Amino acid sequence: MTNTDWPLWEVFVRSRRGLSHTHAGSLHAPDAEFALRNARDLYTRRGEGVSIWVVPAAAITASSPDEKDPFFEPAADKPYRHPTFYEIPEGVKHL
Amino acid sequence: MTTAAAHRTDPAGAYGEDTAGTAEFERAFDAAVAADERIEPRDWMPDAYRATLVRQIAQHAHSEIIGMQPEANWITRAPSLRRKAILMAKVQDEAGHGLYLYSAAETLGTGRDELLDKLHSGRQKYSSIFNYPTLTWADVGAIGWLVDGAAITNQVPLCRCSYGPYARAMVRICKEESFHQRQGYELLLALSNGTPEQHAMAQDAVDRWWWPSLMMFGPPDDESQHSAQSMAWKIKRRSNDELRQRFVDICVPQAESLGLTLPDPDLRWDEERGHYEFGAIDWTEFWEVLKGNGPCNEERITQRRRAHDEGAWVREAGAAYAVKHTGGTGGARA
C-alpha cells in the first residue's frame, strides 16, 4: 500500500467560539485520527482554530457541477422572500 | 460554499465529446473569466487552462518542498535557540505551503503521487533559486529577505488568480510568507550591525542571492513562452518584468536600512520613470541552472528522492494501522 491509498479528507475549522466551522482545505491521512492531527499541523499552526472537523471527501454529496444550473432556479423568481420586496410608508418604525 | 469532494473524480469526463455543448461551456468559461469571477473545480474549463494550472501549481508546490532543504541545512547550526525555533517554524511552513498547493492541484484531477513522481523523475521543475547553496548562516537571512520577498511579490497577484482553489491557497500562503520575510530581514540586520566579520558575512550573502532572486520572476516578457496566455486567462495578473521592477523598487531602500549594498553598479534612481534602473541580468546562468547545471540540482533531487523512499515505511504503517483499527473505511478514495 502506498500513500496514494491514503484517502482524502476535507478539513473544516471553527476559528473561534460562536462561529461555524468553515472549509479550510483538504489533506490525505490513513484514518480519522491522523486526519485530525494532520489538520491541526497544517491548518492551525497560528491558532486559527478552536475546533476541527475532518470529513472523508468521498462522503460528501455535492450538487450538480454547474453552479448556475436549474437546481437553484426555484429561488430566482421569488423576490418576495426578501424584506426589501415590500414598500412601507415613510416614517413607520421598527419594521 | 462549494463542497470539495466530488470535484476530484474525473473532472473532464462529465462533459464528454459533445462539441455543441462544449462551445456553450466555453462561452460560459470565457464570460466568467472576463467578469473576474472564479473558476471552480467542477466548472468546465479548456484542457489547456487545466494543463497550464497543473503545470504552474505543481512547479510551485515542488518549489515549496525543495525549498525546505537549503534552509534546513542550517537548523542544527542556528546561533541561538530563538533563531533555531524560528527557522524550524519557517521550514515547517514551507512543507505546509507545499501541501496546500498539492491539494489545489488535486482539485484539477491530478494526484499528489503523480506530481511527486514527475518531480522525482525530473519531468516537472521547481524554482531554480533552490539550486544555489546556503554557504553561511547569513544565507538564511538573505533567503528570507530576498527569496521570500521575491516570492511574495510574485504571489500577491496570484491571490486574485482566476482559479478558485489556487487563489485561496495563495491567500493563506501570502499571510504566512510575511513572517518569513521579516525574520530574514531581522536576521540580516543583526549581522549587519554586528562585528565587522558578521557584517561582511551578511554582505556576502546578499551579493550571492541578489541576482538569482531577480531571476525568480522568470525570463523577460518578450521571451516568456507561457505569459501571454496565462495573462489572458487571468491566472497571471502581472508580467514578469513588471513584478521584477516592483521588487527592485522595494528592495533598494530596504538594503539601505540594512546598511548593506546591492551588487549592481548600474543601479540608480530614474527620476523620469519613477523607478530604479538596474543592470542586465545574466540569463545564460538562469538557463544553465534550469537545465540542471546549477550548483545543487543533483543534491536537491537526490535528497528529495531519499526523503520520499525513507518515508515509505511511515506511509505503509499508517495505512496498516488504519486497516487494523477501522477496517480502512475512514474514507474510500474519492
Coordinates of C-alpha atoms in Angstrom, one line a residue:
Chain A
M1 CA 0.0 0.0 0.0
T2 CA 1.4 3.4 -0.9
N3 CA 0.4 6.9 0.0
T4 CA -1.9 7.0 -3.0
D5 CA -4.2 4.8 -0.9
W6 CA -4.4 7.3 1.9
P7 CA -7.8 8.8 1.5
L8 CA -8.6 12.4 1.1
W9 CA -10.2 14.4 3.9
E10 CA -11.9 17.7 3.8
V11 CA -11.0 19.9 6.8
F12 CA -13.4 22.4 8.5
V13 CA -12.1 24.8 11.1
R14 CA -14.0 26.8 13.7
S15 CA -11.9 29.9 14.1
R16 CA -13.5 30.9 17.4
R17 CA -16.4 30.1 19.6
G18 CA -19.6 31.5 18.2
L19 CA -18.7 31.0 14.6
S20 CA -19.5 27.9 12.5
H21 CA -16.9 25.6 11.1
T22 CA -15.6 26.7 7.7
H23 CA -13.9 24.7 4.9
A24 CA -10.2 25.3 5.2
G25 CA -8.8 22.8 2.7
S26 CA -8.0 19.1 2.3
L27 CA -5.4 16.6 3.2
H28 CA -4.5 12.9 2.9
A29 CA -4.4 10.7 6.0
P30 CA -4.8 7.0 6.7
D31 CA -7.6 7.4 9.2
A32 CA -9.7 10.0 11.0
E33 CA -7.4 10.3 14.0
F34 CA -4.4 11.1 11.8
A35 CA -6.5 13.3 9.6
L36 CA -7.3 15.4 12.8
R37 CA -3.7 15.6 13.8
N38 CA -2.5 16.5 10.3
A39 CA -5.2 19.1 10.1
R40 CA -4.1 20.6 13.3
D41 CA -0.5 20.8 12.0
L42 CA -1.5 22.0 8.6
Y43 CA -4.3 24.4 9.1
T44 CA -4.0 25.7 12.7
R45 CA -0.3 26.5 13.1
R46 CA -1.1 30.0 14.3
G47 CA -4.1 29.5 16.5
E48 CA -6.5 29.7 13.6
G49 CA -8.9 27.3 15.2
V50 CA -10.5 26.1 18.4
S51 CA -12.2 23.1 16.8
I52 CA -11.7 21.0 13.7
W53 CA -13.9 18.6 11.7
V54 CA -12.5 16.2 9.2
V55 CA -14.8 14.5 6.8
P56 CA -13.9 11.8 4.2
A57 CA -14.0 13.6 0.9
A58 CA -15.8 10.6 -0.6
A59 CA -18.6 11.0 2.0
I60 CA -19.6 14.4 0.7
T61 CA -22.5 14.7 -1.7
A62 CA -22.3 17.8 -3.9
S63 CA -24.9 19.4 -6.1
S64 CA -24.6 19.5 -9.8
P65 CA -21.2 20.5 -11.3
D66 CA -22.6 23.6 -12.9
E67 CA -23.3 26.0 -10.0
K68 CA -25.6 28.1 -12.2
D69 CA -27.9 25.2 -13.1
P70 CA -31.6 24.9 -12.7
F71 CA -31.2 23.2 -9.3
F72 CA -31.1 26.7 -7.8
E73 CA -33.7 28.2 -10.0
P74 CA -36.7 27.9 -7.7
A75 CA -35.3 30.7 -5.6
A76 CA -34.6 33.0 -8.5
D77 CA -38.2 34.2 -9.2
K78 CA -39.3 34.7 -5.6
P79 CA -38.1 38.2 -4.7
Y80 CA -41.0 38.4 -2.2
R81 CA -38.8 36.3 0.1
H82 CA -36.6 39.3 0.7
P83 CA -37.7 42.1 3.1
T84 CA -36.7 44.7 0.5
F85 CA -39.6 43.5 -1.7
Y86 CA -42.1 45.3 0.4
E87 CA -43.0 49.0 0.3
I88 CA -43.6 50.5 3.7
P89 CA -44.7 54.1 4.2
E90 CA -42.1 56.6 5.3
G91 CA -41.8 57.1 9.0
V92 CA -43.1 53.7 10.0
K93 CA -40.7 52.5 12.6
H94 CA -39.3 49.2 13.9
L95 CA -40.3 47.3 10.7
Chain B
M1 CA -19.9 27.2 -0.4
T2 CA -19.0 24.5 -2.9
T3 CA -18.3 21.2 -1.5
A4 CA -15.0 19.8 -2.5
A5 CA -15.3 16.1 -2.7
A6 CA -16.8 15.2 -6.0
H7 CA -14.5 17.7 -7.7
R8 CA -11.8 15.2 -7.8
T9 CA -13.3 12.5 -9.8
D10 CA -12.7 12.7 -13.5
P11 CA -13.3 16.5 -13.8
A12 CA -13.4 16.5 -17.5
G13 CA -15.4 13.3 -18.0
A14 CA -18.9 14.6 -17.3
Y15 CA -18.9 16.7 -20.4
G16 CA -18.0 14.1 -23.0
E17 CA -17.4 14.8 -26.6
D18 CA -20.4 16.9 -27.3
T19 CA -19.0 19.7 -29.5
A20 CA -22.1 21.9 -29.5
G21 CA -22.2 21.6 -25.7
T22 CA -18.5 22.4 -25.5
A23 CA -18.9 25.7 -27.4
E24 CA -21.6 26.7 -24.9
F25 CA -19.4 25.7 -22.0
E26 CA -16.5 27.6 -23.5
R27 CA -18.6 30.8 -23.7
A28 CA -19.6 30.4 -20.1
F29 CA -16.0 30.0 -19.1
D30 CA -14.8 33.0 -21.1
A31 CA -17.6 35.1 -19.7
A32 CA -16.7 34.1 -16.1
V33 CA -13.1 35.0 -16.6
A34 CA -14.0 38.2 -18.3
A35 CA -16.3 39.1 -15.4
D36 CA -13.5 38.4 -12.9
E37 CA -15.4 35.5 -11.4
R38 CA -13.5 32.5 -10.2
I39 CA -13.4 29.2 -12.0
E40 CA -14.1 26.3 -9.5
P41 CA -13.0 22.7 -9.8
R42 CA -16.1 21.2 -11.4
D43 CA -16.7 24.0 -13.9
W44 CA -16.0 23.2 -17.4
M45 CA -12.6 24.6 -18.4
P46 CA -10.4 24.3 -21.6
D47 CA -7.9 21.5 -21.4
A48 CA -5.1 23.9 -21.9
Y49 CA -6.2 26.0 -19.0
R50 CA -6.3 22.9 -16.8
A51 CA -2.9 21.8 -18.1
T52 CA -1.4 25.2 -17.5
L53 CA -2.7 25.3 -14.0
V54 CA -1.4 21.9 -13.1
R55 CA 2.0 22.7 -14.5
Q56 CA 2.2 26.0 -12.6
I57 CA 0.7 24.8 -9.3
A58 CA 2.9 21.7 -9.4
Q59 CA 6.0 23.7 -10.1
H60 CA 5.0 26.0 -7.2
A61 CA 4.3 23.1 -4.8
H62 CA 7.6 21.4 -5.7
S63 CA 9.4 24.7 -5.1
E64 CA 7.9 24.8 -1.6
I65 CA 9.1 21.4 -0.5
I66 CA 12.5 21.5 -2.3
G67 CA 12.9 25.0 -0.7
M68 CA 12.9 23.3 2.7
Q69 CA 16.4 21.9 2.0
P70 CA 18.7 24.9 1.8
E71 CA 17.3 26.3 5.0
A72 CA 17.0 23.0 6.9
N73 CA 20.7 22.8 6.2
W74 CA 21.2 25.4 9.0
I75 CA 18.7 24.2 11.6
T76 CA 21.3 22.3 13.7
R77 CA 23.7 25.2 13.5
A78 CA 21.4 28.1 14.3
P79 CA 23.3 30.5 16.6
S80 CA 20.6 30.6 19.3
L81 CA 17.6 28.7 20.5
R82 CA 15.4 31.7 19.3
R83 CA 16.8 31.6 15.8
K84 CA 16.5 27.8 15.8
A85 CA 12.9 27.8 16.8
I86 CA 12.1 30.4 14.1
L87 CA 13.9 28.5 11.4
M88 CA 12.1 25.3 12.3
A89 CA 8.8 27.1 12.2
K90 CA 9.6 28.5 8.8
V91 CA 10.7 25.3 7.3
Q92 CA 7.6 23.6 8.6
D93 CA 5.6 26.4 7.0
E94 CA 7.2 25.6 3.6
A95 CA 6.0 22.0 4.0
G96 CA 2.6 23.3 4.7
H97 CA 2.6 25.5 1.7
G98 CA 3.6 22.5 -0.4
L99 CA 0.6 20.6 0.9
Y100 CA -1.9 23.5 0.3
L101 CA -0.6 23.6 -3.3
Y102 CA -0.7 19.8 -3.9
S103 CA -4.3 19.9 -2.7
A104 CA -5.1 22.7 -5.1
A105 CA -3.6 20.7 -7.9
E106 CA -5.6 17.7 -6.9
T107 CA -8.8 19.6 -7.4
L108 CA -7.8 19.6 -11.1
G109 CA -7.8 15.8 -11.2
T110 CA -4.0 15.2 -10.7
G111 CA -3.0 13.3 -7.7
R112 CA -0.1 14.2 -5.4
D113 CA 1.6 10.9 -6.0
E114 CA 1.7 11.6 -9.8
L115 CA 3.1 15.0 -9.2
L116 CA 5.8 13.7 -6.9
D117 CA 6.7 11.1 -9.4
K118 CA 7.2 13.8 -12.0
L119 CA 9.3 15.8 -9.7
H120 CA 11.5 12.8 -8.8
S121 CA 11.9 11.8 -12.4
G122 CA 12.8 15.4 -13.5
R123 CA 9.7 15.8 -15.7
Q124 CA 8.5 18.7 -13.6
K125 CA 10.6 21.5 -12.4
Y126 CA 10.9 23.6 -9.2
S127 CA 12.2 27.1 -8.9
S128 CA 15.8 27.4 -9.9
I129 CA 16.6 29.5 -6.9
F130 CA 16.8 26.4 -4.7
N131 CA 19.7 25.1 -6.7
Y132 CA 22.0 27.6 -5.1
P133 CA 23.8 26.5 -1.9
T134 CA 23.4 28.0 1.6
L135 CA 27.1 28.6 2.5
T136 CA 26.8 30.6 5.7
W137 CA 24.3 31.4 8.4
A138 CA 23.7 34.8 6.7
D139 CA 22.2 32.9 3.7
V140 CA 19.2 32.1 5.9
G141 CA 18.6 35.8 6.3
A142 CA 19.2 36.5 2.6
I143 CA 16.7 33.8 1.6
G144 CA 14.1 35.2 4.0
W145 CA 14.6 38.8 2.8
L146 CA 15.2 38.3 -0.9
V147 CA 13.9 34.9 -1.9
D148 CA 10.8 35.1 0.1
G149 CA 10.5 38.8 -0.7
A150 CA 10.5 37.9 -4.4
A151 CA 8.1 35.1 -3.8
I152 CA 5.7 37.4 -2.1
T153 CA 5.9 39.9 -4.9
N154 CA 5.1 37.1 -7.3
Q155 CA 2.4 35.6 -5.2
V156 CA 0.3 38.6 -4.0
P157 CA -1.3 39.0 -7.5
L158 CA -1.9 35.2 -7.5
C159 CA -4.4 35.7 -4.7
R160 CA -6.7 37.0 -7.4
C161 CA -5.9 34.2 -9.8
S162 CA -9.0 33.1 -11.8
Y163 CA -8.8 29.5 -10.4
G164 CA -10.5 29.5 -7.0
P165 CA -8.6 26.8 -5.1
Y166 CA -5.2 28.2 -6.3
A167 CA -6.2 31.7 -5.3
R168 CA -7.4 30.5 -1.9
A169 CA -4.2 28.6 -1.3
M170 CA -2.2 31.7 -2.2
V171 CA -4.1 33.9 0.3
R172 CA -3.1 31.5 3.1
I173 CA 0.5 31.3 1.9
C174 CA 1.0 35.1 1.5
K175 CA -0.2 35.7 5.1
E176 CA 2.5 33.2 6.3
E177 CA 5.3 34.4 4.0
S178 CA 5.2 37.8 5.6
F179 CA 6.8 36.2 8.8
H180 CA 9.4 34.5 6.6
Q181 CA 10.5 37.8 5.0
R182 CA 10.6 39.7 8.3
Q183 CA 12.6 37.1 10.2
G184 CA 15.2 37.1 7.3
Y185 CA 15.4 40.9 7.4
E186 CA 15.8 40.9 11.1
L187 CA 18.5 38.3 11.0
L188 CA 20.5 40.2 8.4
L189 CA 20.1 43.4 10.3
A190 CA 21.5 41.8 13.4
L191 CA 24.5 40.6 11.4
S192 CA 24.9 43.9 9.6
N193 CA 25.0 45.7 13.0
G194 CA 27.3 43.1 14.5
T195 CA 31.1 42.6 14.3
P196 CA 32.9 43.5 11.0
E197 CA 33.1 39.8 10.2
Q198 CA 29.3 39.4 10.7
H199 CA 28.7 42.5 8.6
A200 CA 30.9 41.0 5.8
M201 CA 29.1 37.7 6.0
A202 CA 25.7 39.5 5.6
Q203 CA 27.0 41.5 2.6
D204 CA 28.5 38.3 1.0
A205 CA 25.1 36.6 1.3
V206 CA 23.3 39.5 -0.3
D207 CA 25.9 39.6 -3.0
R208 CA 25.3 36.0 -3.9
W209 CA 21.5 36.0 -3.6
W210 CA 20.6 39.2 -5.3
W211 CA 20.8 38.2 -8.9
P212 CA 19.3 34.8 -8.6
S213 CA 16.4 36.5 -6.7
L214 CA 15.8 38.8 -9.7
M215 CA 15.8 35.7 -12.0
M216 CA 12.9 34.2 -9.9
F217 CA 10.5 36.4 -11.8
G218 CA 11.3 34.4 -14.9
P219 CA 12.5 35.4 -18.3
P220 CA 11.9 38.9 -19.8
D221 CA 8.3 39.3 -21.0
D222 CA 9.2 39.0 -24.7
E223 CA 10.8 35.6 -24.1
S224 CA 8.4 34.1 -21.7
Q225 CA 6.6 31.4 -23.6
H226 CA 3.5 31.0 -21.3
S227 CA 3.0 34.5 -20.2
A228 CA 0.5 35.9 -22.7
Q229 CA -2.0 33.1 -22.5
S230 CA -1.7 33.0 -18.7
M231 CA -2.4 36.7 -18.5
A232 CA -5.5 36.3 -20.9
W233 CA -6.8 33.6 -18.6
K234 CA -6.1 35.7 -15.5
I235 CA -4.0 33.0 -14.0
K236 CA -1.2 35.5 -14.1
R237 CA -2.1 39.1 -13.3
R238 CA 1.2 41.0 -13.7
S239 CA 4.1 40.4 -16.2
N240 CA 7.5 39.1 -15.2
D241 CA 9.2 42.4 -15.9
E242 CA 6.6 44.4 -14.1
L243 CA 6.9 42.3 -10.9
R244 CA 10.7 42.3 -11.1
Q245 CA 10.7 46.1 -11.3
R246 CA 8.4 46.3 -8.3
F247 CA 10.7 44.0 -6.3
V248 CA 13.8 46.1 -7.1
D249 CA 12.0 49.3 -6.1
I250 CA 11.0 47.8 -2.8
C251 CA 14.5 46.3 -2.1
V252 CA 16.7 49.3 -2.7
P253 CA 15.5 51.3 0.4
Q254 CA 15.4 48.2 2.5
A255 CA 19.0 47.5 1.7
E256 CA 19.9 51.0 2.7
S257 CA 18.2 50.5 6.1
L258 CA 20.2 47.3 6.5
G259 CA 23.4 49.1 5.9
L260 CA 24.2 46.7 3.0
T261 CA 24.7 47.3 -0.7
L262 CA 23.2 45.5 -3.7
P263 CA 25.8 44.1 -6.1
D264 CA 24.8 46.1 -9.1
P265 CA 26.9 49.1 -10.3
D266 CA 24.2 50.2 -12.7
L267 CA 21.6 50.5 -10.0
R268 CA 20.3 54.1 -10.0
W269 CA 17.1 56.0 -9.4
D270 CA 15.4 57.1 -12.7
E271 CA 13.5 60.3 -11.8
E272 CA 11.6 60.3 -15.1
R273 CA 10.2 56.7 -14.8
G274 CA 9.9 56.9 -11.1
H275 CA 11.7 53.5 -10.8
Y276 CA 15.1 52.2 -10.2
E277 CA 17.2 51.3 -13.2
F278 CA 19.1 48.1 -12.8
G279 CA 21.8 46.2 -14.7
A280 CA 21.5 43.4 -17.2
I281 CA 20.6 40.0 -15.8
D282 CA 22.8 37.1 -16.8
W283 CA 20.2 34.9 -18.5
T284 CA 22.8 32.4 -19.5
E285 CA 23.2 31.5 -15.9
F286 CA 19.4 31.2 -15.5
W287 CA 19.0 28.8 -18.4
E288 CA 22.0 26.7 -17.3
V289 CA 20.6 26.3 -13.8
L290 CA 17.2 25.5 -15.3
K291 CA 18.8 22.8 -17.5
G292 CA 20.2 21.1 -14.4
N293 CA 23.7 22.6 -14.3
G294 CA 23.3 24.7 -11.1
P295 CA 25.5 24.1 -8.1
C296 CA 22.9 22.0 -6.2
N297 CA 20.4 20.5 -8.8
E298 CA 21.7 16.9 -8.3
E299 CA 21.9 17.2 -4.5
R300 CA 18.4 18.6 -4.1
I301 CA 16.6 16.0 -6.2
T302 CA 18.7 13.1 -4.7
Q303 CA 17.8 14.3 -1.2
R304 CA 14.1 14.6 -2.2
R305 CA 14.0 11.1 -3.5
R306 CA 15.8 9.8 -0.4
A307 CA 13.3 11.5 1.9
H308 CA 10.4 10.0 -0.1
D309 CA 11.9 6.5 -0.1
E310 CA 12.8 6.7 3.6
G311 CA 9.3 7.8 4.4
A312 CA 7.7 4.8 2.7
W313 CA 7.5 2.8 5.9
V314 CA 5.6 5.6 7.6
R315 CA 3.0 5.7 4.8
E316 CA 2.7 1.9 4.9
A317 CA 2.4 1.8 8.7
G318 CA -0.2 4.5 8.7
A319 CA -2.3 2.6 6.2
A320 CA -1.8 -0.7 8.0
Y321 CA -2.9 0.9 11.3
A322 CA -6.0 2.3 9.7
V323 CA -7.0 -1.0 8.3
K324 CA -6.4 -2.7 11.6
H325 CA -8.4 -0.2 13.7
T326 CA -11.2 0.8 11.3
G327 CA -11.1 -1.7 8.6
G328 CA -9.8 1.1 6.4
T329 CA -13.3 2.5 5.9
G330 CA -12.2 6.0 7.0
G331 CA -12.7 7.4 3.6
A332 CA -12.5 5.5 0.4
R333 CA -10.6 7.5 -2.2
A334 CA -12.9 9.9 -4.0

